[in-house]
Coordinates of C-alpha atoms in Angstrom, one line a residue:
M29 CA 50.3 19.2 -26.4
L30 CA 46.9 19.7 -24.7
D31 CA 44.4 22.5 -25.7
P32 CA 44.9 25.4 -22.8
W33 CA 40.9 25.1 -22.5
Y34 CA 41.6 21.7 -21.0
Y35 CA 44.0 23.1 -18.3
A36 CA 41.5 25.8 -17.4
V37 CA 38.5 23.1 -17.1
C38 CA 40.9 21.1 -14.7
V39 CA 41.5 24.1 -12.5
L40 CA 38.0 25.1 -12.4
A41 CA 37.1 21.5 -11.5
S42 CA 39.4 21.7 -8.6
W43 CA 38.1 24.9 -7.3
L44 CA 34.5 23.6 -7.7
L45 CA 35.4 20.4 -5.8
T46 CA 37.1 22.4 -3.0
A47 CA 34.4 24.7 -2.7
L48 CA 31.5 21.8 -2.7
I49 CA 33.5 19.9 0.2
H50 CA 33.8 23.0 2.1
W51 CA 30.3 23.8 1.7
L52 CA 29.4 20.4 2.9
M53 CA 31.6 20.6 5.9
Y54 CA 30.2 24.1 6.7
R55 CA 26.6 22.9 6.6
A56 CA 27.4 20.2 9.1
R57 CA 28.5 22.6 11.5
V58 CA 25.5 25.0 11.0
S59 CA 22.8 22.4 10.7
D60 CA 20.7 21.1 13.7
D61 CA 17.5 18.9 14.1
E62 CA 14.3 20.2 15.8
F63 CA 11.5 18.2 16.8
L64 CA 8.1 19.3 15.3
G65 CA 4.8 18.1 16.8
S66 CA 2.2 17.3 14.3
F67 CA -0.9 15.1 13.7
I68 CA -2.4 12.9 10.9
A69 CA -4.8 15.1 9.0
S70 CA -5.6 12.6 6.3
V71 CA -4.9 9.0 5.1
S72 CA -5.0 7.6 1.6
H73 CA -5.0 4.4 -0.2
E74 CA -4.1 4.1 -3.9
D75 CA -4.8 1.1 -6.0
A76 CA -2.0 -0.9 -7.6
W77 CA -1.6 0.3 -11.5
T78 CA 0.7 -0.2 -14.5
E79 CA 2.6 2.6 -15.8
L80 CA 3.3 2.7 -19.7
I81 CA 6.8 3.9 -20.2
P82 CA 7.9 4.6 -23.9
Y83 CA 11.5 4.0 -24.9
V84 CA 13.1 4.0 -28.3
V85 CA 15.4 1.2 -29.8
Q86 CA 17.2 0.9 -33.2
V87 CA 15.9 -1.9 -35.2
P88 CA 17.4 -3.2 -38.7
A89 CA 15.6 -1.7 -41.8
G90 CA 17.4 -3.4 -44.6
K91 CA 20.8 -2.7 -46.3
D92 CA 22.3 0.3 -48.4
S93 CA 23.8 -0.1 -51.6
N94 CA 27.1 -1.1 -50.1
G95 CA 25.7 -3.9 -48.1
N96 CA 25.7 -2.1 -44.9
T97 CA 22.6 -2.5 -42.5
I98 CA 20.3 0.4 -42.2
Y99 CA 18.6 1.1 -38.8
R100 CA 15.4 2.8 -37.9
Q101 CA 14.0 4.2 -34.6
E102 CA 11.3 2.3 -33.1
T103 CA 9.1 3.4 -30.2
R104 CA 8.3 0.5 -27.8
I105 CA 6.3 0.5 -24.5
R106 CA 7.6 -1.1 -21.3
E107 CA 5.1 -1.8 -18.4
Q108 CA 6.2 -1.0 -15.0
F109 CA 3.8 -2.4 -12.1
H110 CA 3.1 -0.2 -9.1
P111 CA 1.9 -1.9 -6.1
E112 CA -0.9 -0.6 -4.0
Q113 CA 0.4 2.1 -1.3
W114 CA -0.7 3.6 2.2
M115 CA 0.1 7.2 3.0
M116 CA -0.7 9.4 5.9
D117 CA -0.6 13.2 5.4
T118 CA -0.1 15.6 8.4
N119 CA -1.2 19.0 9.5
I120 CA 2.3 20.6 8.8
G121 CA 2.5 19.3 5.1
T122 CA 4.5 16.1 5.3
R123 CA 3.7 12.9 3.6
H124 CA 4.6 9.3 5.1
Y125 CA 4.3 5.9 3.8
I126 CA 2.7 3.4 6.0
N127 CA 1.7 0.0 6.0
R128 CA -2.0 -1.6 5.6
R129 CA -2.4 -2.5 9.3
S130 CA -1.7 1.2 10.2
Y131 CA -4.1 2.5 7.7
Q132 CA -6.7 0.1 8.6
N133 CA -6.5 1.1 12.3
I134 CA -6.8 4.8 11.6
V135 CA -9.9 4.2 9.1
D136 CA -11.7 2.0 11.8
T137 CA -11.0 4.5 14.4
W138 CA -12.4 7.5 12.5
R139 CA -15.2 5.8 10.8
T140 CA -15.7 8.5 8.4
A141 CA -16.8 8.4 4.7
P142 CA -13.8 8.1 2.1
Y143 CA -13.4 10.6 -0.5
G144 CA -12.6 8.8 -3.9
Y145 CA -10.1 10.5 -6.4
N146 CA -8.5 9.4 -9.8
Y147 CA -5.6 10.2 -12.1
T148 CA -5.9 10.0 -15.7
G149 CA -3.5 9.8 -18.5
S150 CA -2.3 7.7 -21.5
H151 CA 0.7 6.7 -19.4
I152 CA -1.6 4.4 -17.5
L153 CA -2.6 1.0 -18.4
G154 CA -6.4 1.5 -18.9
G155 CA -6.3 5.2 -18.8
V156 CA -7.1 5.9 -15.0
R157 CA -6.0 4.9 -11.5
Y158 CA -7.8 5.1 -8.5
G159 CA -7.5 6.3 -4.8
R160 CA -9.5 7.3 -1.8
T161 CA -8.9 9.5 1.2
Y162 CA -10.3 9.9 4.8
W163 CA -9.9 13.3 6.5
F164 CA -9.8 14.0 10.3
N165 CA -11.4 17.5 9.5
D166 CA -14.6 15.5 9.1
I167 CA -14.7 14.6 12.9
L168 CA -13.4 18.0 13.7
E169 CA -16.4 19.7 11.5
A170 CA -18.9 17.4 13.3
N171 CA -17.8 18.9 16.7
K172 CA -17.0 22.5 15.6
E173 CA -19.8 23.7 17.8
E174 CA -17.5 23.0 21.0
P175 CA -15.0 25.6 22.1
N176 CA -12.2 23.1 21.8
P177 CA -13.0 19.7 19.9
L178 CA -10.2 18.1 21.5
D179 CA -11.9 18.2 25.0
N180 CA -14.5 15.8 23.6
P181 CA -13.5 12.2 24.3
Y182 CA -14.5 10.8 21.1
V183 CA -12.3 13.3 19.1
R184 CA -9.4 12.8 21.4
E185 CA -9.8 9.0 20.5
C186 CA -9.5 9.8 17.0
F187 CA -6.4 12.1 17.5
F188 CA -3.3 10.6 16.1
P189 CA -0.4 12.7 17.5
L190 CA 3.1 12.6 15.8
T191 CA 6.7 14.0 16.4
E192 CA 8.9 14.5 13.3
E193 CA 12.4 15.6 13.1
H194 CA 13.3 18.6 10.9
Q195 CA 16.5 20.2 9.9
Y196 CA 17.3 24.0 10.2
V197 CA 20.2 26.3 10.3
N198 CA 21.4 27.0 13.8
K199 CA 24.6 29.0 14.1
V200 CA 24.8 29.4 17.7
R201 CA 25.7 26.1 18.7
N202 CA 29.1 26.2 17.0
S203 CA 29.7 30.0 16.9
H204 CA 32.1 32.0 19.1
S205 CA 29.7 34.3 20.6
I206 CA 28.2 35.4 23.8
F207 CA 25.2 33.0 23.3
K208 CA 27.6 30.0 23.1
F209 CA 26.9 27.6 26.1
E210 CA 29.4 25.9 28.2
A211 CA 30.5 22.5 26.7
I212 CA 29.2 19.6 28.6
S213 CA 30.5 16.1 27.4
K214 CA 28.1 13.0 27.4
S215 CA 30.2 11.3 30.1
K216 CA 29.9 14.6 32.2
A217 CA 26.2 14.8 31.5
K218 CA 25.7 11.1 32.8
E219 CA 27.7 12.3 36.0
L220 CA 25.4 15.2 36.6
G221 CA 22.2 13.4 36.0
L222 CA 21.3 15.1 32.9
Y223 CA 19.1 14.2 30.0
D224 CA 19.7 13.5 26.3
Y225 CA 17.0 14.3 23.8
P226 CA 14.8 11.3 23.8
P227 CA 14.7 9.3 20.4
V228 CA 11.8 9.4 17.8
K229 CA 10.5 6.0 17.6
G230 CA 7.5 5.3 15.1
Y231 CA 6.9 9.3 15.0
F232 CA 6.6 9.0 18.9
Q233 CA 8.9 10.9 21.4
Q234 CA 8.7 11.3 25.3
C235 CA 8.3 14.7 26.2
I236 CA 8.2 14.3 29.8
L237 CA 11.5 13.0 31.3
G238 CA 12.9 12.1 34.7
R239 CA 9.9 10.4 36.2
E240 CA 7.3 8.0 35.4
F241 CA 3.5 9.3 35.0
P242 CA 0.2 7.7 34.0
Q243 CA -0.5 7.6 30.2
E244 CA -2.9 10.2 30.5
V245 CA -0.4 12.7 31.5
H246 CA 1.8 11.9 28.7
D247 CA -1.2 12.2 26.2
A248 CA -2.1 15.6 27.7
F249 CA 1.5 17.0 26.7
L250 CA 1.4 14.9 23.3
L251 CA -1.8 16.5 22.5
L252 CA -0.4 20.0 23.4
N253 CA 2.6 19.6 21.1
S254 CA 1.1 18.2 18.4
W255 CA -2.4 20.1 18.2
Y256 CA -0.8 23.5 19.2
G257 CA 2.8 22.9 17.6
A258 CA 2.3 24.0 14.4
Q259 CA 0.1 27.2 15.2
H260 CA 2.2 28.6 18.1
Q261 CA 5.6 26.9 16.8
I262 CA 6.2 25.5 20.1
H263 CA 7.5 22.1 21.5
V264 CA 7.4 21.6 25.3
Y265 CA 9.4 19.5 27.4
V266 CA 9.0 18.9 31.0
I267 CA 12.2 17.5 32.8
C268 CA 11.9 16.4 36.5
F269 CA 14.8 16.4 39.0
D270 CA 15.5 15.6 42.4
A271 CA 15.1 18.9 44.3
A272 CA 18.2 18.1 46.0
K273 CA 20.1 19.0 43.1
G274 CA 19.1 22.5 43.4
I275 CA 18.0 24.8 40.5
K276 CA 21.6 25.0 39.1
I277 CA 20.9 21.6 37.5
A278 CA 18.3 23.4 35.0
E279 CA 21.1 25.8 33.9
Q280 CA 23.1 22.8 33.3
Q281 CA 20.6 20.9 31.3
R282 CA 20.2 24.1 29.4
A283 CA 24.0 24.1 28.6
Y284 CA 23.9 20.5 27.6
W285 CA 21.2 21.1 25.3
E286 CA 23.1 24.1 23.9
G287 CA 20.1 26.4 24.6
G288 CA 17.7 24.0 23.2
N289 CA 16.3 24.2 19.6
K290 CA 14.4 27.2 18.6
N291 CA 10.9 26.1 19.0
E292 CA 11.4 24.6 22.6
F293 CA 10.0 25.5 25.9
V294 CA 11.8 23.3 28.5
V295 CA 10.4 23.3 32.0
C296 CA 12.5 21.9 34.6
L297 CA 11.1 21.1 38.0
G298 CA 12.8 20.1 41.3
L299 CA 10.6 17.6 43.0
D300 CA 10.4 16.2 46.6
G301 CA 8.0 13.5 46.3
D302 CA 5.0 15.2 44.7
Q303 CA 5.9 18.6 46.0
V304 CA 7.6 21.3 43.5
K305 CA 10.4 22.8 45.3
W306 CA 11.7 24.8 42.7
S307 CA 10.9 25.3 38.9
H308 CA 13.1 27.0 36.1
A309 CA 11.9 27.3 32.4
F310 CA 14.1 28.0 29.5
S311 CA 13.8 28.9 25.7
W312 CA 15.0 31.2 23.0
M313 CA 12.4 33.9 23.8
D314 CA 13.6 37.5 23.3
E315 CA 11.4 38.3 26.1
P316 CA 11.0 35.3 28.6
T317 CA 7.4 36.0 29.3
L318 CA 6.0 32.5 29.3
S319 CA 8.9 31.4 31.5
V320 CA 8.3 34.0 34.1
M321 CA 4.8 33.0 34.1
T322 CA 5.4 29.2 34.5
E323 CA 7.6 29.9 37.4
D324 CA 5.0 31.9 39.1
Y325 CA 2.4 29.1 38.3
F326 CA 4.6 26.7 40.2
R327 CA 5.1 28.8 43.2
D328 CA 1.6 29.1 43.5
H329 CA 0.9 25.4 42.7
E330 CA 3.3 23.2 44.8
E331 CA 1.4 20.1 44.6
L332 CA 2.5 18.6 41.4
D333 CA -0.4 18.2 38.7
L334 CA 1.0 18.1 35.2
I335 CA -2.4 17.7 33.5
A336 CA -3.6 20.9 35.4
F337 CA -0.2 22.5 34.3
S338 CA -0.9 21.3 30.6
N339 CA -4.2 22.9 30.6
W340 CA -3.0 26.3 32.1
L341 CA -0.3 26.1 29.5
R342 CA -2.6 25.7 26.5
E343 CA -4.6 28.7 27.9
N344 CA -1.5 31.0 28.1
L345 CA 0.2 30.1 24.9
S346 CA -0.5 33.7 23.7
S347 CA 2.5 34.7 25.9
W348 CA 4.6 32.5 23.6
K349 CA 6.7 34.1 20.7
R350 CA 9.2 31.9 19.1
K351 CA 12.7 33.1 18.7
D352 CA 13.5 33.9 14.9
F353 CA 16.9 32.4 14.2
N354 CA 17.4 34.8 11.4
D355 CA 18.4 37.1 14.1
F356 CA 21.7 35.1 14.4
K357 CA 22.6 35.0 10.6
Y358 CA 25.4 37.5 11.3
L359 CA 27.1 35.1 13.4
S360 CA 30.5 33.4 11.8
V361 CA 31.1 29.5 12.1
S362 CA 34.4 28.3 11.3
L363 CA 35.4 24.7 10.5
T364 CA 36.8 22.5 13.0
P365 CA 40.8 21.9 13.2
T366 CA 39.9 18.3 12.2
Q367 CA 37.7 19.5 9.2
N368 CA 40.3 21.8 8.1
Y369 CA 43.0 19.1 8.0
V370 CA 40.5 16.8 6.1
L371 CA 39.9 19.7 3.7
F372 CA 43.5 20.2 3.1
A373 CA 44.3 16.6 2.5
L374 CA 41.3 16.3 0.0
V375 CA 42.4 19.3 -1.9
V376 CA 46.0 18.2 -2.3
A377 CA 44.6 14.6 -3.4
I378 CA 42.4 16.2 -6.1
N379 CA 45.3 18.3 -7.4
I380 CA 47.7 15.6 -7.4
G381 CA 45.0 13.3 -9.3
L382 CA 44.3 16.0 -11.8
A383 CA 48.0 16.7 -12.3
Y384 CA 48.8 13.2 -12.9
L385 CA 45.6 12.9 -15.3
I386 CA 47.3 15.8 -17.4
L387 CA 50.5 14.3 -17.2
Q388 CA 49.4 10.8 -18.5
M389 CA 47.5 12.7 -21.6
T390 CA 50.5 14.9 -22.3
Q391 CA 52.8 11.8 -22.6
P392 CA 53.9 11.3 -26.4
S393 CA 52.6 7.8 -27.7
V394 CA 55.1 5.1 -28.3
P395 CA 55.0 3.7 -31.7
V396 CA 54.7 -0.1 -31.8

């Protein structure tokens, strides 16, 4: 007969596995991806090096009085080679590994002096490993007397904007609350002419949708999102629609994006050629100050000029305050019917498996 503690451990294991599966399913329901603008703050190159890794082995050390082999422990060293590597660090504290070509392109563009560094330790063959870093801040420091260094063409040339995905808790999207938006399927969105979030490819994401513009227009908004994104916790999208669709299409876009992510400021424009016939901006701001100001701006500037708008937006970011999604902590989010069915099936399977294991271990052994 098995020890009662064994049964207790099996029951506890069943509870823990059930709780873990439920937690993973719940996390999938409340997790969402937002897009963060950032820029390359530094790039580094580390030389190849060899790591010395100690390990213990048992080696024969003679025989005892009964002729049995005696063993002793012996420490040996295994060498592990680490090839050279290139990295970029961003202003929001993330690190990404890059290839040599990308690294060299940034270094050649910046043309700044490197800062050497090293790591020492007995685990390094030769006792030391070397690296060097180039900093974008050196370029900013050389132009710090200007009100905004990024207005300097040379600084702009040295500025490498990025877009990164970041996961956060968003209880609104799957809650049953007044904040829940009308569900719009992908097929319905295509029929209406709505836009999906553009993909992030090579740390680049389009932030102007619905119409082609010169690269300098796209660069203006990439700069805005990358340079001011972390400071103001904002990510701007501009979506262009045919004015004939009416302003209702902007609210449908908002519903399709489930209100947008917490850091997003989305400007929808109804265009007739280069004329702005209507505008509507949405975000999660508690007080839509910047949205109202933006709509007023386009009422006063009917001739489309997105570079002028980006400059105006930069000057008015003090009117932006990102919504704190901790305000939605009280919302409850339940599993979907499918998740509940899968959870039930897994719980049944786990318990059947444990019961079978216990049964096998309690069967009396049959003598041969």
